[in-house]
XYZ file of C-alpha atoms in Angstrom:
593
model
C 42.591 -154.415 -29.912
C 41.977 -151.194 -28.002
C 38.429 -152.275 -27.259
C 39.606 -155.709 -26.158
C 41.956 -154.053 -23.693
C 39.067 -152.226 -22.032
C 36.859 -155.323 -21.902
C 39.703 -157.431 -20.566
C 40.098 -155.029 -17.689
C 36.428 -155.329 -16.803
C 36.585 -159.106 -17.039
C 39.680 -159.211 -14.854
C 37.821 -157.232 -12.199
C 34.942 -159.710 -12.199
C 37.294 -162.688 -12.053
C 39.202 -161.148 -9.172
C 35.999 -160.771 -7.189
C 35.085 -164.389 -7.976
C 38.446 -165.646 -6.759
C 38.207 -163.641 -3.539
C 34.844 -165.236 -2.850
C 31.268 -164.041 -2.840
C 31.349 -163.210 0.864
C 33.855 -160.356 0.453
C 32.542 -156.970 1.562
C 34.145 -153.998 -0.179
C 34.415 -151.123 2.257
C 35.367 -148.532 -0.360
C 32.125 -148.714 -2.326
C 29.177 -150.240 -0.498
C 26.303 -150.166 -2.984
C 23.976 -152.657 -1.295
C 23.130 -152.806 2.399
C 21.293 -155.584 4.226
C 19.622 -154.868 7.568
C 18.297 -157.901 9.370
C 17.543 -159.879 12.502
C 18.550 -163.310 13.791
C 21.261 -165.757 12.850
C 20.925 -169.108 11.123
C 18.265 -170.931 9.122
C 15.597 -170.173 11.752
C 13.962 -173.622 11.732
C 13.078 -175.374 15.000
C 14.620 -174.434 18.338
C 15.745 -170.832 18.686
C 18.763 -171.106 20.968
C 18.479 -167.599 22.368
C 14.757 -168.131 22.790
C 15.500 -171.291 24.776
C 18.042 -169.354 26.821
C 15.462 -166.717 27.743
C 12.711 -169.203 28.556
C 15.026 -171.206 30.805
C 16.221 -168.054 32.551
C 12.598 -167.032 33.137
C 11.702 -170.348 34.785
C 10.364 -172.560 31.977
C 11.104 -176.295 32.089
C 12.950 -177.970 29.247
C 9.833 -179.767 28.028
C 7.938 -176.446 27.981
C 10.717 -174.982 25.856
C 10.596 -177.908 23.434
C 6.808 -177.831 23.113
C 6.936 -174.130 22.265
C 9.349 -174.536 19.371
C 8.240 -177.962 18.097
C 4.541 -178.583 17.475
C 2.738 -181.866 18.145
C 5.673 -183.736 19.675
C 6.112 -186.056 22.635
C 9.307 -186.843 24.537
C 10.221 -190.539 24.672
C 13.314 -192.750 25.047
C 15.110 -193.405 21.759
C 14.652 -197.151 22.249
C 10.863 -196.832 22.273
C 10.580 -194.901 19.019
C 13.336 -196.872 17.266
C 12.521 -200.317 18.596
C 14.437 -202.894 16.520
C 16.523 -200.208 14.757
C 20.321 -200.275 14.891
C 20.038 -197.031 16.866
C 18.480 -199.017 19.699
C 20.186 -202.393 19.318
C 23.826 -201.319 18.826
C 25.884 -199.924 21.699
C 27.868 -197.679 19.330
C 25.641 -196.902 16.318
C 27.231 -193.551 15.430
C 30.176 -193.537 13.007
C 31.394 -189.942 13.085
C 33.588 -188.767 10.210
C 36.604 -186.902 11.625
C 38.979 -186.701 8.630
C 38.595 -187.657 4.984
C 41.068 -188.755 2.307
C 44.144 -189.042 4.521
C 47.446 -190.686 3.547
C 48.452 -190.939 7.184
C 47.237 -189.922 10.619
C 49.098 -189.432 13.903
C 47.536 -190.158 17.298
C 48.701 -190.256 20.899
C 47.360 -192.531 23.623
C 46.975 -189.992 26.427
C 45.341 -192.156 29.090
C 45.356 -195.947 29.610
C 46.183 -198.084 26.540
C 44.726 -199.185 23.206
C 45.029 -202.143 20.859
C 46.046 -201.560 17.249
C 44.107 -203.886 14.990
C 43.310 -204.817 11.393
C 39.552 -205.205 11.202
C 39.246 -207.488 8.183
C 41.018 -210.312 10.050
C 40.170 -209.056 13.559
C 43.878 -209.250 14.354
C 45.585 -206.875 16.795
C 49.312 -206.405 16.111
C 50.334 -204.165 19.018
C 49.234 -202.443 22.205
C 49.852 -198.706 22.469
C 50.934 -197.690 25.964
C 50.044 -194.424 27.734
C 52.011 -191.480 26.366
C 53.019 -193.208 23.123
C 52.540 -191.519 19.764
C 51.703 -193.625 16.728
C 51.086 -193.183 13.032
C 48.796 -195.162 10.736
C 49.505 -194.861 7.008
C 49.673 -196.423 3.560
C 52.370 -198.940 2.705
C 51.234 -200.057 -0.756
C 47.938 -200.090 -2.639
C 45.278 -201.408 -0.252
C 47.914 -202.092 2.440
C 48.527 -200.044 5.589
C 50.660 -200.315 8.716
C 51.148 -198.929 12.231
C 54.309 -197.045 13.247
C 55.449 -195.949 16.694
C 57.297 -192.664 17.278
C 60.913 -193.299 18.238
C 61.470 -190.034 20.056
C 64.009 -188.960 17.446
C 61.469 -187.370 15.143
C 60.993 -190.610 13.235
C 58.671 -193.605 13.292
C 59.420 -197.333 13.427
C 57.073 -199.851 11.867
C 55.529 -202.241 14.376
C 54.131 -205.521 13.114
C 53.156 -206.510 9.584
C 51.146 -204.456 7.106
C 47.497 -205.284 6.701
C 44.216 -203.997 5.386
C 43.549 -200.276 5.525
C 40.314 -201.186 7.296
C 41.770 -200.932 10.792
C 41.069 -199.594 14.269
C 42.474 -198.306 17.535
C 40.482 -200.081 20.249
C 40.455 -198.816 23.840
C 41.359 -201.323 26.535
C 39.248 -199.493 29.136
C 36.467 -196.906 29.189
C 39.043 -194.333 30.303
C 41.332 -194.734 27.277
C 41.822 -191.336 25.655
C 43.239 -190.693 22.175
C 44.564 -187.324 21.026
C 44.546 -186.442 17.296
C 46.875 -183.495 16.522
C 45.143 -182.854 13.179
C 41.880 -182.195 15.040
C 43.498 -180.729 18.182
C 40.989 -182.837 20.126
C 40.908 -185.886 22.364
C 38.415 -188.734 22.045
C 37.327 -191.456 24.456
C 34.569 -193.986 25.068
C 34.646 -195.132 21.463
C 36.750 -196.760 18.749
C 38.973 -194.904 16.281
C 38.363 -196.488 12.865
C 40.154 -196.281 9.515
C 38.353 -197.126 6.286
C 39.346 -197.005 2.612
C 38.583 -193.995 0.442
C 37.712 -193.914 -3.243
C 40.778 -191.680 -3.653
C 43.840 -193.860 -4.360
C 46.208 -194.342 -1.390
C 43.858 -192.517 0.957
C 41.613 -193.518 3.838
C 39.007 -191.966 6.135
C 39.254 -191.500 9.898
C 36.066 -192.221 11.857
C 35.174 -192.315 15.545
C 32.616 -194.975 16.440
C 30.570 -193.879 19.417
C 27.486 -194.538 21.480
C 24.639 -192.019 21.463
C 25.365 -190.737 24.971
C 29.108 -190.465 24.444
C 28.527 -188.584 21.207
C 26.071 -186.139 22.818
C 28.464 -185.354 25.656
C 31.054 -184.247 23.099
C 28.766 -181.859 21.217
C 28.232 -179.013 23.750
C 25.876 -177.045 21.506
C 25.173 -174.193 23.942
C 27.199 -172.154 26.467
C 27.690 -173.849 29.826
C 26.518 -170.684 31.602
C 22.940 -171.108 30.382
C 20.244 -172.543 32.641
C 19.829 -176.271 33.150
C 16.430 -176.200 31.426
C 17.890 -174.460 28.364
C 20.742 -176.970 28.139
C 18.381 -179.925 28.541
C 16.126 -178.633 25.760
C 19.189 -178.243 23.548
C 20.424 -181.745 24.439
C 17.127 -183.379 23.453
C 17.081 -181.379 20.219
C 20.638 -182.405 19.295
C 19.990 -186.043 20.201
C 16.898 -186.052 17.966
C 18.848 -184.379 15.162
C 21.809 -186.764 15.323
C 19.647 -189.863 15.633
C 17.469 -188.772 12.714
C 20.470 -188.041 10.478
C 22.201 -191.314 11.403
C 19.002 -193.240 10.728
C 18.598 -191.447 7.411
C 22.137 -192.449 6.356
C 21.695 -195.933 7.751
C 23.715 -198.531 9.579
C 27.362 -198.287 8.557
C 27.291 -201.733 6.934
C 24.545 -200.487 4.632
C 25.773 -197.023 3.654
C 24.907 -196.080 0.090
C 27.487 -196.133 -2.686
C 28.188 -192.411 -2.332
C 28.392 -192.055 1.439
C 30.766 -194.992 1.917
C 33.611 -193.607 -0.262
C 32.908 -190.028 0.876
C 33.432 -190.569 4.607
C 32.326 -194.101 5.629
C 30.224 -192.408 8.297
C 26.598 -191.795 9.178
C 27.458 -188.460 10.822
C 30.110 -185.826 10.176
C 31.796 -184.009 13.066
C 30.830 -180.687 11.472
C 28.074 -179.007 9.500
C 25.505 -180.182 8.392
C 25.665 -182.333 11.527
C 26.375 -180.983 15.035
C 29.987 -180.063 15.765
C 31.488 -183.008 17.671
C 34.446 -182.075 19.894
C 34.893 -185.418 21.638
C 36.385 -185.578 25.118
C 37.886 -182.115 24.643
C 34.418 -180.596 24.442
C 33.097 -182.820 27.205
C 35.776 -181.773 29.690
C 35.213 -178.079 29.008
C 31.418 -178.194 29.452
C 30.413 -180.030 32.645
C 26.947 -178.457 32.765
C 26.263 -179.597 29.219
C 27.339 -183.120 30.157
C 24.988 -183.000 33.151
C 22.102 -181.950 30.875
C 22.869 -184.811 28.472
C 22.953 -187.307 31.325
C 19.783 -185.898 32.905
C 17.775 -186.361 29.704
C 19.171 -189.901 29.287
C 18.201 -191.158 25.813
C 15.235 -188.803 25.424
C 14.224 -187.742 21.907
C 11.263 -186.066 20.264
C 8.640 -188.132 18.493
C 5.740 -187.246 16.210
C 2.961 -189.407 14.858
C 5.350 -190.456 12.091
C 8.087 -191.623 14.466
C 11.451 -190.118 15.402
C 11.306 -186.338 14.938
C 14.052 -184.402 13.214
C 15.476 -181.945 15.721
C 16.668 -178.644 14.285
C 18.061 -175.500 15.847
C 19.730 -172.211 15.010
C 21.102 -169.356 17.063
C 18.144 -167.004 16.703
C 15.174 -166.463 14.432
C 14.335 -163.047 13.055
C 11.312 -162.820 15.363
C 9.314 -165.759 14.000
C 10.793 -169.193 13.347
C 10.611 -170.639 9.838
C 8.493 -173.358 8.303
C 10.877 -176.141 7.279
C 9.490 -176.119 3.735
C 10.216 -172.401 3.304
C 13.927 -172.997 3.890
C 14.693 -176.527 2.753
C 11.856 -177.368 0.364
C 8.741 -179.568 0.506
C 8.547 -181.916 3.477
C 6.203 -183.801 5.773
C 7.744 -182.363 8.963
C 4.590 -181.089 10.638
C 6.479 -180.320 13.862
C 8.772 -177.763 12.184
C 6.383 -174.852 11.753
C 6.628 -171.101 12.187
C 5.995 -169.838 15.717
C 6.441 -166.423 17.299
C 9.910 -166.282 18.852
C 9.414 -163.357 21.221
C 11.593 -164.947 23.951
C 14.673 -164.556 21.723
C 14.152 -160.783 21.734
C 13.409 -160.405 25.436
C 15.714 -158.859 28.016
C 16.521 -162.307 29.412
C 17.866 -163.448 26.052
C 20.508 -160.711 25.824
C 20.578 -161.717 22.173
C 23.534 -160.264 20.201
C 21.749 -161.104 16.942
C 18.666 -158.947 17.561
C 19.816 -156.711 14.716
C 22.639 -156.862 12.212
C 23.758 -155.086 9.067
C 26.118 -155.922 6.226
C 27.154 -153.954 3.136
C 28.532 -155.121 -0.214
C 29.874 -153.650 -3.402
C 27.583 -154.548 -6.285
C 30.481 -156.300 -8.034
C 30.470 -159.067 -5.407
C 26.854 -159.944 -6.145
C 27.312 -159.471 -9.889
C 30.212 -161.924 -9.965
C 28.318 -164.464 -7.867
C 25.344 -164.538 -10.236
C 26.977 -164.115 -13.621
C 26.204 -160.445 -14.241
C 28.498 -157.626 -15.293
C 26.934 -155.120 -12.893
C 24.040 -154.994 -10.442
C 21.948 -151.832 -10.271
C 19.229 -152.946 -7.863
C 18.397 -155.668 -5.367
C 14.893 -156.016 -3.917
C 12.918 -158.517 -1.852
C 10.399 -159.963 -4.283
C 8.472 -162.203 -1.882
C 8.363 -163.083 1.801
C 7.629 -166.210 3.824
C 4.944 -166.609 6.473
C 7.551 -165.632 9.079
C 8.247 -162.347 7.312
C 11.693 -163.422 6.168
C 12.753 -162.932 2.563
C 11.735 -165.800 0.287
C 12.774 -164.504 -3.131
C 15.143 -161.713 -4.098
C 15.181 -159.936 -7.463
C 18.496 -158.850 -8.954
C 18.431 -156.177 -11.668
C 21.576 -155.622 -13.663
C 23.476 -156.018 -16.912
C 24.529 -159.248 -18.601
C 26.160 -159.336 -22.035
C 25.444 -155.638 -22.444
C 21.701 -155.920 -21.883
C 19.451 -155.345 -18.846
C 18.363 -158.540 -17.089
C 16.201 -159.373 -14.099
C 17.094 -162.498 -12.121
C 15.030 -164.016 -9.308
C 16.919 -166.084 -6.723
C 16.011 -167.679 -3.416
C 16.881 -165.685 -0.326
C 18.367 -168.846 1.181
C 20.804 -169.088 -1.725
C 21.720 -165.424 -1.339
C 22.286 -165.875 2.408
C 24.659 -168.771 1.826
C 26.441 -167.020 -1.052
C 27.067 -163.801 0.866
C 27.357 -165.417 4.322
C 24.494 -163.285 5.613
C 23.385 -164.041 9.158
C 19.797 -164.842 8.202
C 17.102 -164.345 5.582
C 15.166 -161.988 7.864
C 16.388 -158.847 6.142
C 15.493 -155.710 4.234
C 17.658 -154.431 1.382
C 18.753 -150.886 0.645
C 20.392 -150.301 -2.733
C 22.321 -147.045 -2.772
C 22.381 -145.360 -6.220
C 25.676 -143.952 -7.480
C 23.986 -140.692 -8.525
C 21.097 -138.745 -7.031
C 19.395 -138.373 -10.406
C 19.707 -142.046 -11.469
C 17.471 -144.045 -9.159
C 17.832 -147.800 -8.844
C 14.653 -148.121 -10.938
C 15.931 -145.842 -13.728
C 15.721 -147.470 -17.157
C 19.469 -146.986 -17.675
C 20.616 -147.548 -14.065
C 22.578 -150.676 -14.973
C 24.332 -149.102 -17.942
C 25.257 -146.006 -15.948
C 26.663 -148.267 -13.247
C 28.723 -150.001 -15.928
C 30.220 -146.754 -17.222
C 31.229 -145.744 -13.711
C 32.744 -149.135 -12.927
C 34.735 -149.096 -16.175
C 36.057 -145.622 -15.394
C 34.446 -144.082 -18.475
C 32.553 -141.402 -16.545
C 32.110 -140.062 -13.044
C 28.981 -138.098 -13.910
C 28.250 -134.515 -14.843
C 28.988 -133.405 -11.270
C 29.977 -134.973 -7.975
C 26.626 -136.637 -7.291
C 24.735 -136.295 -10.583
C 24.848 -138.006 -13.964
C 22.324 -135.807 -15.859
C 20.836 -138.794 -17.733
C 18.259 -136.711 -19.603
C 20.657 -134.091 -20.927
C 21.722 -134.332 -24.560
C 25.229 -135.552 -25.283
C 27.423 -133.034 -27.070
C 29.989 -134.066 -29.647
C 32.737 -133.098 -27.200
C 31.281 -135.251 -24.440
C 30.836 -138.090 -26.906
C 34.537 -137.815 -27.806
C 35.438 -138.168 -24.123
C 33.142 -141.177 -23.675
C 34.635 -142.992 -26.669
C 38.245 -142.098 -25.867
C 37.933 -143.554 -22.361
C 35.963 -146.592 -23.516
C 38.621 -147.404 -26.122
C 41.644 -146.406 -24.029
C 42.791 -144.117 -26.837
C 46.004 -142.166 -26.432
C 45.878 -138.499 -27.303
C 48.580 -137.371 -29.781
C 50.784 -134.452 -28.781
C 51.474 -131.234 -30.650
C 48.494 -131.632 -32.986
C 45.537 -129.322 -33.521
C 43.260 -130.797 -36.183
C 40.279 -128.507 -35.639
C 39.884 -124.767 -35.268
C 36.790 -124.694 -33.067
C 37.899 -126.850 -30.108
C 40.660 -124.596 -28.803
C 40.132 -124.206 -25.064
C 37.606 -127.036 -24.922
C 38.080 -129.440 -22.020
C 37.530 -132.185 -24.580
C 40.248 -131.051 -27.033
C 42.595 -133.951 -26.222
C 39.743 -136.462 -26.545
C 38.749 -134.976 -29.890
C 42.340 -135.256 -31.137
C 42.492 -138.886 -29.991
C 39.276 -139.650 -31.864
C 40.592 -137.957 -34.998
C 43.943 -139.768 -34.810
C 42.141 -143.109 -34.530
C 40.205 -142.388 -37.732
C 36.831 -142.365 -35.983
C 35.879 -138.824 -37.039
C 36.858 -136.171 -39.573
C 34.820 -133.467 -37.875
C 31.558 -131.763 -38.760
C 33.266 -129.725 -41.525
C 36.762 -129.618 -42.979
C 38.399 -127.791 -40.048
C 35.650 -127.928 -37.447
C 34.490 -130.531 -34.924
C 31.488 -128.642 -33.476
C 32.160 -129.843 -29.898
C 29.132 -128.072 -28.414
C 26.571 -129.478 -30.847
C 24.269 -132.232 -29.590
C 24.767 -135.671 -31.139
C 21.898 -137.186 -33.100
C 21.044 -140.892 -32.951
C 22.131 -141.227 -36.568
C 25.512 -139.652 -35.878
C 25.914 -141.868 -32.823
C 25.385 -144.942 -35.002
C 28.225 -143.846 -37.252
C 30.547 -143.078 -34.340
C 29.926 -146.461 -32.695
C 30.268 -148.519 -35.874
C 33.615 -146.898 -36.660
C 34.887 -146.835 -33.075
C 34.134 -150.470 -32.300
C 34.665 -151.782 -35.816
C 31.180 -153.294 -35.840
C 30.058 -155.303 -38.824
C 26.952 -157.143 -39.878
C 24.514 -157.697 -42.726
C 23.242 -154.139 -42.304
C 19.671 -154.722 -43.476
C 16.757 -152.294 -43.332
C 15.091 -152.975 -39.963
C 13.643 -149.476 -39.559
C 11.192 -147.513 -41.668
C 12.147 -143.991 -40.611
C 15.802 -143.977 -41.722
C 15.214 -144.389 -45.441
C 17.306 -141.789 -47.200
C 19.267 -140.983 -44.045
C 22.992 -140.455 -44.545
C 23.548 -142.863 -41.653
C 21.194 -145.627 -42.806
C 24.020 -148.182 -43.428
C 25.507 -147.640 -39.954
C 22.065 -147.802 -38.339
C 21.502 -151.195 -39.977
C 24.867 -152.471 -38.732
C 24.135 -151.180 -35.227
C 20.853 -153.099 -35.132
C 22.450 -156.259 -36.534
C 25.168 -156.109 -33.869
C 22.538 -155.928 -31.135
C 23.570 -152.476 -29.986
C 20.211 -150.825 -30.695
C 16.693 -152.049 -31.323
C 15.383 -148.580 -32.098
C 13.357 -145.951 -30.288
C 10.027 -147.688 -31.000
C 8.824 -150.683 -33.036
C 10.305 -150.328 -36.550
C 11.552 -146.845 -35.668
C 15.105 -145.617 -35.014
C 14.521 -141.831 -34.763
C 17.812 -140.970 -36.531
C 17.348 -137.228 -36.019
C 16.539 -137.536 -32.327
C 19.174 -136.313 -29.906
C 21.088 -138.809 -27.768
C 20.749 -138.354 -24.021
C 23.519 -139.218 -21.581
C 21.426 -142.138 -20.344
C 21.028 -143.465 -23.885
C 24.739 -142.920 -24.455
C 25.447 -145.199 -21.496
C 23.278 -147.917 -23.031
C 24.858 -147.523 -26.490
C 28.373 -147.815 -25.065
C 27.729 -150.795 -22.806
C 26.083 -152.733 -25.640
C 28.822 -151.785 -28.090
C 31.493 -152.963 -25.642
C 29.690 -156.277 -25.310
C 29.242 -156.648 -29.072
C 32.795 -155.741 -30.076
């Protein structure tokens, strides 16, 4: 039970980190430091690059042709001739809220009709300044309520289908949704059933132009050319995503119950702020209007527009970030404008530090001893990252994608270098026992042989071994006892007494413990088997321990997975145990117990 107490503490630490989230940075012990450039996925338009080019006199089409290869700029209707994107006046269904039991809205300007869409019946007209609520009445039945001014609502009209709408009576009608803290106009507020019982989705149906005006994807202080380039990129992105999801009547069986929308108002789609965003960004609105319905087109048709704040110096190939594709226009290009004086780019360089426990918890390890970039993309960004650490008491090496690591840790980009800071000067991150030493430190079993050294190659004395085991097992030292004559004055005397009281040792002779003697590998086997109550078939896996006093314990140690020997078929029972080896023995024993 003493061992379980120690392991439970370690497990609790890992669970606590998991609950806090993988993006937590521990200031007290930063083991791993990332130093990078840029912000975002790095594919397509670099926003700060576009800013610089516009400020330096480039036109918006010059900006677009720099960041997107082999494109032409055309009206949406010409590239999507016959598509719902071209034939419908309001093809975008933008998901605002999902799985709601009720939603409150206020008619801020003009009026709106409150209707049930399945019967195309309007039951009331909401006047300017009135606040209303739409909510569930019974399974598959919903109703409209008007605020009474007394903090309550009064039902208006009969209940009907939960497929309903708030329809503007004029183009100026404005609706305010408190849950979103935003106003919406030039579209229809829709309600549609959810797969969650007694819940519905809230959607805003909008035209392409009205939607674009509410996005405002770049600061209004940027040049007109920069804003126009951004507007065309966002229009191409939104149109491509909506086309990919399809006309709302033909949404697939997953998308319909998820949101009943072909665009969300947030990531992975552009952030849609409605009339609230439109009113705050007049220059953006002017750029949207100036580019009319312009989109990018490739030889395959409508081009997917993509953008991020800033690359790390070279934009990314789409396939290096999101996987195989046929997007020939989304290729790596040199993004020097983003790092020019005109860009005034705040993401030119960044740094972020993490405790190893954050990364260990995120990827199912006990401890992480090293993190390195294993491979890089054409752009120079990290493609694959190698994690070295301990899992189930044994060293492991795990390769992960840099994109996954960026999302897990909320790193700004994948254009980074990694510096792993060792806990001790004499235990490098590549040391064979680096992970096990890290584990001992994290468990509070040792703080090294001095402030900044672990002395991994020094032999472990019996006194030191007593301290290691006492801390690993959380043993209490008895008081007023002195079982051995030769440990008086030893800094390990209390640990030795604790080990004796627990029945783990009887000393090296009747009244002696020999605290200064080095521990052999055979003796260590006996100590560990007794301390951790290890058991197993105890066969004869090694050829060099025949006749050894510790042969039974050595067999149990191998069967428990704590040791596989010093060489094939060899255990080296008379060899001395180093502090590095002691770390490995203890970590494996803790995992096996």
